[in-house]
Short mmCIF file of C-alpha atoms in Angstrom, two decimals:
data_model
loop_
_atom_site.label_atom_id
_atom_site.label_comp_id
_atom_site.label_asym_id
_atom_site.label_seq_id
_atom_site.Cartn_x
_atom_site.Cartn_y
_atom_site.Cartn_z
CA UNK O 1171 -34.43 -71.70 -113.67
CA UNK O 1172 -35.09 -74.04 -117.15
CA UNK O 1173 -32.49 -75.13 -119.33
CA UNK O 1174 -32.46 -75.78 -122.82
CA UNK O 1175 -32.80 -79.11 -124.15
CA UNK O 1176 -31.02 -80.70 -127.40
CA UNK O 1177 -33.31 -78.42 -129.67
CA UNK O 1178 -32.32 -75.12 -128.30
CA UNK O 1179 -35.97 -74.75 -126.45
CA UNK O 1180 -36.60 -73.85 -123.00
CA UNK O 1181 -38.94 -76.07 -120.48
CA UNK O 1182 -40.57 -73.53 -118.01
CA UNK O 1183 -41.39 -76.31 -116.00
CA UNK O 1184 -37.89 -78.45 -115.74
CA UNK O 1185 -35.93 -79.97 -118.06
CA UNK O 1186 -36.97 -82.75 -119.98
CA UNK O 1187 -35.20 -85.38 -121.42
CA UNK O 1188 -35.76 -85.83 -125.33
CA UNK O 1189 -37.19 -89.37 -125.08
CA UNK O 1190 -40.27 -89.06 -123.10
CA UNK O 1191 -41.82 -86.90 -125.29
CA UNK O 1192 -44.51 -89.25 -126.73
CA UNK O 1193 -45.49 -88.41 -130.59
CA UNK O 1194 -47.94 -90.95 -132.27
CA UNK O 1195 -48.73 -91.17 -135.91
CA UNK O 1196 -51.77 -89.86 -137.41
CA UNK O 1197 -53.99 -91.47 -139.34
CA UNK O 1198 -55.57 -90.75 -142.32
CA UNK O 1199 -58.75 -89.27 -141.61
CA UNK O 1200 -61.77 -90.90 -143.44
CA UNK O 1201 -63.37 -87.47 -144.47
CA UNK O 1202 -66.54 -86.77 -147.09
CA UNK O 1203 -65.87 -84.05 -149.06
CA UNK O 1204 -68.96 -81.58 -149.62
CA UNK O 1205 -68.28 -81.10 -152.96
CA UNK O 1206 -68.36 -83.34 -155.39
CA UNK O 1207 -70.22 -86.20 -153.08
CA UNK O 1208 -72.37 -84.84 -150.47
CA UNK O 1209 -73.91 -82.07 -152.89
CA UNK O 1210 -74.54 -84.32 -155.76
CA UNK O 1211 -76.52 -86.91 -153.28
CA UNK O 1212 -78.71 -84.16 -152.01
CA UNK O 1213 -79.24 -82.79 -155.85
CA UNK O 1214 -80.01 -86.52 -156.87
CA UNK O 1215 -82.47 -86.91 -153.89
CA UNK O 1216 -83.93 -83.40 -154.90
CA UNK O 1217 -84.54 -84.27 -158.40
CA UNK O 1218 -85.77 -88.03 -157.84
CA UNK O 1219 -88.07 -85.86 -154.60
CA UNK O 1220 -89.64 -83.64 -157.38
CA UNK O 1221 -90.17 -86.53 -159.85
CA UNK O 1222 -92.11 -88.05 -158.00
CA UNK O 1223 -94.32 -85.34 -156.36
CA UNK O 1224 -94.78 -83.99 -160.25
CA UNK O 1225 -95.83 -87.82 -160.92
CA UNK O 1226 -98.26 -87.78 -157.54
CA UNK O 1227 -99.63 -84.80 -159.06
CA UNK O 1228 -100.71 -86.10 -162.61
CA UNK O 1229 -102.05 -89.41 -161.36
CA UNK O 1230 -103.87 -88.09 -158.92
CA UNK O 1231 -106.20 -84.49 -159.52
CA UNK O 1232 -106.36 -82.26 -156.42
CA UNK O 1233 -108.94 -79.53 -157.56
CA UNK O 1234 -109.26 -76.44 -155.08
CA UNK O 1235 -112.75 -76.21 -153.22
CA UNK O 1236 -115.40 -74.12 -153.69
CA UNK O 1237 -116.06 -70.47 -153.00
CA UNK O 1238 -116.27 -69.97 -149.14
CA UNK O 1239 -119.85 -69.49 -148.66
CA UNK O 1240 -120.41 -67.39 -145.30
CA UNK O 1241 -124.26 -68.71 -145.15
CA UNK O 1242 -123.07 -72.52 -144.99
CA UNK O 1243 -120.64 -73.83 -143.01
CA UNK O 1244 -118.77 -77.00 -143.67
CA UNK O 1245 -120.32 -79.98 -142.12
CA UNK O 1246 -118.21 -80.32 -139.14
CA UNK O 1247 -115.53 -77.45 -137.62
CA UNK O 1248 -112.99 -78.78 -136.38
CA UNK O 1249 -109.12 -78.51 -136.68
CA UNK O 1250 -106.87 -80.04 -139.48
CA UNK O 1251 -105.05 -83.38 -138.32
CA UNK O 1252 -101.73 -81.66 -137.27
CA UNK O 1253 -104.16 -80.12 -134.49
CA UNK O 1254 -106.30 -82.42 -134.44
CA UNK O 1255 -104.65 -83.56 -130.99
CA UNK O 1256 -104.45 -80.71 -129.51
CA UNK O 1257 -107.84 -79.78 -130.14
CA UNK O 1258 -108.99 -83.21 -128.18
CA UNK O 1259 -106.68 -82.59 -125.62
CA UNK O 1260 -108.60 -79.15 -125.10
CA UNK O 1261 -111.90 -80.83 -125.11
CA UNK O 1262 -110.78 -82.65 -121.75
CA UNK O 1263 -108.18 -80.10 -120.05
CA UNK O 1264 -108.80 -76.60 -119.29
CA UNK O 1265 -107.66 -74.31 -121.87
CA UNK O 1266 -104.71 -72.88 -120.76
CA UNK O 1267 -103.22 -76.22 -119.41
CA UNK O 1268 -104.00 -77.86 -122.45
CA UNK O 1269 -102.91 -75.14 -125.39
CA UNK O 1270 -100.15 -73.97 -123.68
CA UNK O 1271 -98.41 -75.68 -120.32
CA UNK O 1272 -98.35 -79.20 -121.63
CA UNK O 1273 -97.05 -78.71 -125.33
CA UNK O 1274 -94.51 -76.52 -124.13
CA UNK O 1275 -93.52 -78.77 -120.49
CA UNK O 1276 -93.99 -81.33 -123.12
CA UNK O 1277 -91.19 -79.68 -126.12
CA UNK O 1278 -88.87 -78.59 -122.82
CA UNK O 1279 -88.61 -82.11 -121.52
CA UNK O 1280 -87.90 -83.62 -124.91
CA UNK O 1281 -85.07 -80.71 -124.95
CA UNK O 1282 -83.73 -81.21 -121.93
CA UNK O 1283 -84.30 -84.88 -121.70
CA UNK O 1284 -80.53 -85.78 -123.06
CA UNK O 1285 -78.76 -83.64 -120.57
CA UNK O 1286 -80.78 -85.29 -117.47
CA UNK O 1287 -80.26 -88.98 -118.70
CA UNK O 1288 -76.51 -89.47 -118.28
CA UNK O 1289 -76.66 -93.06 -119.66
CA UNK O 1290 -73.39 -94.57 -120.70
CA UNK O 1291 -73.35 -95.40 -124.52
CA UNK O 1292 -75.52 -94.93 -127.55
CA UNK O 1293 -77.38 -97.77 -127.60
CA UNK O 1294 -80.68 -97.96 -127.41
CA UNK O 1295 -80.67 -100.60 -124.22
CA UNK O 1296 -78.16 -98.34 -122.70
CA UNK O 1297 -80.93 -94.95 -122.59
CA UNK O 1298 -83.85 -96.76 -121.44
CA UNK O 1299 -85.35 -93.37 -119.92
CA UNK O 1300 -85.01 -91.77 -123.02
CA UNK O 1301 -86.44 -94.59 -125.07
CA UNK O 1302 -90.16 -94.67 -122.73
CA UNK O 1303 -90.11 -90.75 -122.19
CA UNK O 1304 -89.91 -90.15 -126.08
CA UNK O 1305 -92.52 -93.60 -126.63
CA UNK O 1306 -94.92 -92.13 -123.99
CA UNK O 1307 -95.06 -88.67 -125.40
CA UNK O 1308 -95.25 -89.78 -129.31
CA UNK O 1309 -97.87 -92.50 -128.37
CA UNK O 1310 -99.99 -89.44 -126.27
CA UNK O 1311 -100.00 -87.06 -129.10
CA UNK O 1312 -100.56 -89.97 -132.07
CA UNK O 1313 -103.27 -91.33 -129.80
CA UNK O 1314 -105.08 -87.77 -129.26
CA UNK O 1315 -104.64 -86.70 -133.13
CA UNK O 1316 -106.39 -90.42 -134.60
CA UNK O 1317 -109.06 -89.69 -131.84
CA UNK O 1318 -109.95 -85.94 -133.23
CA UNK O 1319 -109.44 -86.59 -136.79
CA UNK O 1320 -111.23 -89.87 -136.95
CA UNK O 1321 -113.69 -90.12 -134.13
CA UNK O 1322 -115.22 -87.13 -133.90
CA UNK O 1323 -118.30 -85.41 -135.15
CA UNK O 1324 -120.32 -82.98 -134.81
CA UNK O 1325 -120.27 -80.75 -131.90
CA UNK O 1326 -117.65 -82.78 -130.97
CA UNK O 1327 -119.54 -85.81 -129.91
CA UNK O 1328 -118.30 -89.88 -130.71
CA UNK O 1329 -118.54 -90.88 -133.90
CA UNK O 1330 -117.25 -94.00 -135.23
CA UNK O 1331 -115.32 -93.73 -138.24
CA UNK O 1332 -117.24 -96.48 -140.04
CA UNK O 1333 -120.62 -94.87 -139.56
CA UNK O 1334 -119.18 -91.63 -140.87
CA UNK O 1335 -116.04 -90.12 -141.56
CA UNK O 1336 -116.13 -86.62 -141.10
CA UNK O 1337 -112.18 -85.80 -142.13
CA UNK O 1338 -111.52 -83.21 -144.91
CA UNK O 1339 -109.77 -85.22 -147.48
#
């Protein structure tokens, strides 16, 4: 059975003694409020973000295109840049493999990839697996997307870019 100590409280597990009950002092916690800091950064970023986008957009004129004409098509079909990639990766793989196993074996590993490297520490020189399986994958799919956007033609056949540049600017 317990026994109460100086305070009047009971110990369930044994008595004990007043001393050996460790307390250190907290320290003042170096904390960022939300408001007034962080949400005057992000409105100052905002504002100096739409300056100069509305700046962009009076130096430079961006008129819309012309009527889509269903008896001529543009000179060369082919995907925008963001799929540019993928659209030369399905010019070499079969389509399934290439549209939908590798993107998505290739999204999964970059999910899962912290949880199977256990390195210790945060450095970079401490998660070397992490460091070449991220370089490998964003090297693939910058590699693929300047290969469709700038060296193809048409019906998808070699083109160098300084013979003609068939991107949509």
């Amino acid at each position: 059975m317990s026994t109460p100590d100086d305070t009047g409280r009971y110990r369930l597990l044994g008595v004990v003694p007043r001393d050996v009950e460790l307390r250190t002092e907290q320290e003042p916690e170096d904390d960022v409020f939300t408001w007034p800091h962080m949400l005057i950064r992000h409105a100052v970023v905002a504002g100096i973000t739409v300056a100069v986008v509305f700046v962009l957009a009076i130096l430079f004129a961006a008129p819309l295109k012309d009527i889509a004409n269903p008896n001529q098509t543009p000179e060369v079909a082919k995907a925008p840049w963001y799929f540019a990639g993928l659209q030369e990766l399905l010019s070499h793989v079969q389509p399934m493999v290439a549209g939908v196993i590798i993107p998505t074996a290739a999204l999964l590993w970059l999910v899962f990839l912290p949880y199977l490297d256990r390195g210790k520490g945060w450095r970079i020189r401490d998660r070397k697996v992490v460091v070449i399986v991220f370089t490998v994958i964003a090297v693939a799919a910058l590699v693929l997307t300047i290969v469709g956007t700038f060296f193809r033609g048409p019906g998808w056949t070699w083109v160098w870019p300084w013979q003609h540049l068939y991107v949509e600017l």
